[in-house]
Short mmCIF file of C-alpha atoms in Angstrom, two decimals:
data_model
loop_
_atom_site.label_atom_id
_atom_site.label_comp_id
_atom_site.label_asym_id
_atom_site.label_seq_id
_atom_site.Cartn_x
_atom_site.Cartn_y
_atom_site.Cartn_z
CA VAL A 1321 -37.52 64.75 89.79
CA GLN A 1322 -39.03 66.27 92.88
CA ALA A 1323 -41.02 64.24 95.34
CA THR A 1324 -43.17 65.68 98.10
CA LEU A 1325 -44.78 63.94 101.03
CA ALA A 1326 -48.10 65.45 102.14
CA ILE A 1327 -49.05 64.77 105.76
CA PRO A 1328 -52.57 65.79 106.91
CA ILE A 1329 -52.64 67.66 110.21
CA THR A 1330 -55.41 66.81 112.66
CA ASP A 1331 -56.68 68.98 115.49
CA ARG A 1332 -56.73 67.03 118.72
CA GLU A 1333 -59.27 67.87 121.32
CA PRO A 1334 -60.16 65.67 124.28
CA GLY A 1335 -62.48 62.93 123.01
CA SER A 1336 -62.27 63.82 119.32
CA GLU A 1337 -59.90 63.99 116.40
CA ARG A 1338 -60.84 65.93 113.31
CA ASP A 1339 -59.14 66.90 110.09
CA SER A 1340 -58.06 70.54 110.18
CA GLY A 1341 -57.75 70.74 106.40
CA ARG A 1342 -54.09 71.72 106.77
CA VAL A 1343 -51.32 69.66 105.16
CA LEU A 1344 -47.61 69.57 105.95
CA GLN A 1345 -45.58 69.46 102.71
CA LEU A 1346 -42.25 67.69 103.14
CA GLY A 1347 -39.69 67.32 100.36
CA LEU A 1348 -37.81 64.08 99.78
CA ARG A 1349 -34.50 65.48 101.02
CA ASP A 1350 -36.04 66.74 104.27
CA TYR A 1351 -37.83 63.43 104.76
CA LEU A 1352 -34.63 61.43 104.32
CA LEU A 1353 -32.70 63.74 106.64
CA GLY A 1354 -35.44 63.27 109.23
CA VAL A 1355 -35.26 59.49 108.97
CA SER A 1356 -31.48 59.68 109.45
CA ASP A 1357 -32.01 61.88 112.51
CA VAL A 1358 -34.48 59.38 113.99
CA THR A 1359 -31.91 56.57 113.85
CA GLY A 1360 -29.38 58.82 115.59
CA GLU A 1361 -31.87 59.66 118.32
CA LEU A 1362 -32.69 55.97 118.77
CA MET A 1363 -29.00 55.20 119.29
CA ARG A 1364 -28.80 58.02 121.84
CA TYR A 1365 -31.82 56.47 123.60
CA ALA A 1366 -30.12 53.04 123.57
CA ILE A 1367 -26.94 54.45 125.11
CA GLY A 1368 -28.97 56.16 127.83
CA ALA A 1369 -30.90 52.94 128.52
CA ILE A 1370 -27.74 51.03 129.41
CA GLY A 1371 -27.57 52.70 132.84
CA ARG A 1372 -31.16 51.84 133.77
CA ARG A 1373 -32.38 48.59 135.29
CA GLY A 1374 -33.14 46.17 132.46
CA GLY A 1375 -31.80 48.70 130.00
CA GLN A 1376 -29.17 46.47 128.44
CA GLY A 1377 -31.85 44.39 126.73
CA THR A 1378 -33.57 47.54 125.52
CA ALA A 1379 -30.27 48.88 124.21
CA ARG A 1380 -29.63 45.65 122.29
CA GLU A 1381 -33.11 45.69 120.75
CA VAL A 1382 -32.90 49.34 119.69
CA SER A 1383 -29.39 48.87 118.36
CA ALA A 1384 -30.45 45.84 116.29
CA PHE A 1385 -33.43 47.79 114.92
CA VAL A 1386 -31.21 50.70 113.87
CA ARG A 1387 -28.72 48.32 112.25
CA ASP A 1388 -31.58 46.76 110.28
CA CYS A 1389 -32.76 50.21 109.19
CA LYS A 1390 -29.29 51.17 108.00
CA ALA A 1391 -28.73 47.82 106.26
CA GLY A 1392 -31.16 48.93 103.55
CA GLU A 1393 -29.03 51.98 102.64
#
């Protein structure tokens, strides 16, 4: 079984957004790898936030969100 995600690409111009007619085809494996990469980047963001003012709360929120995402695995 092969699954493909089709994402329409829009052209963005100041004040308007129109469909370009182009579509990004993304296979299931690539999609899942991308989702895994997003959670890793979020954790990197959380670690970086710790050093900023008020960042500990942000780090906790992001970390909890990532844990919730991974709990469904």
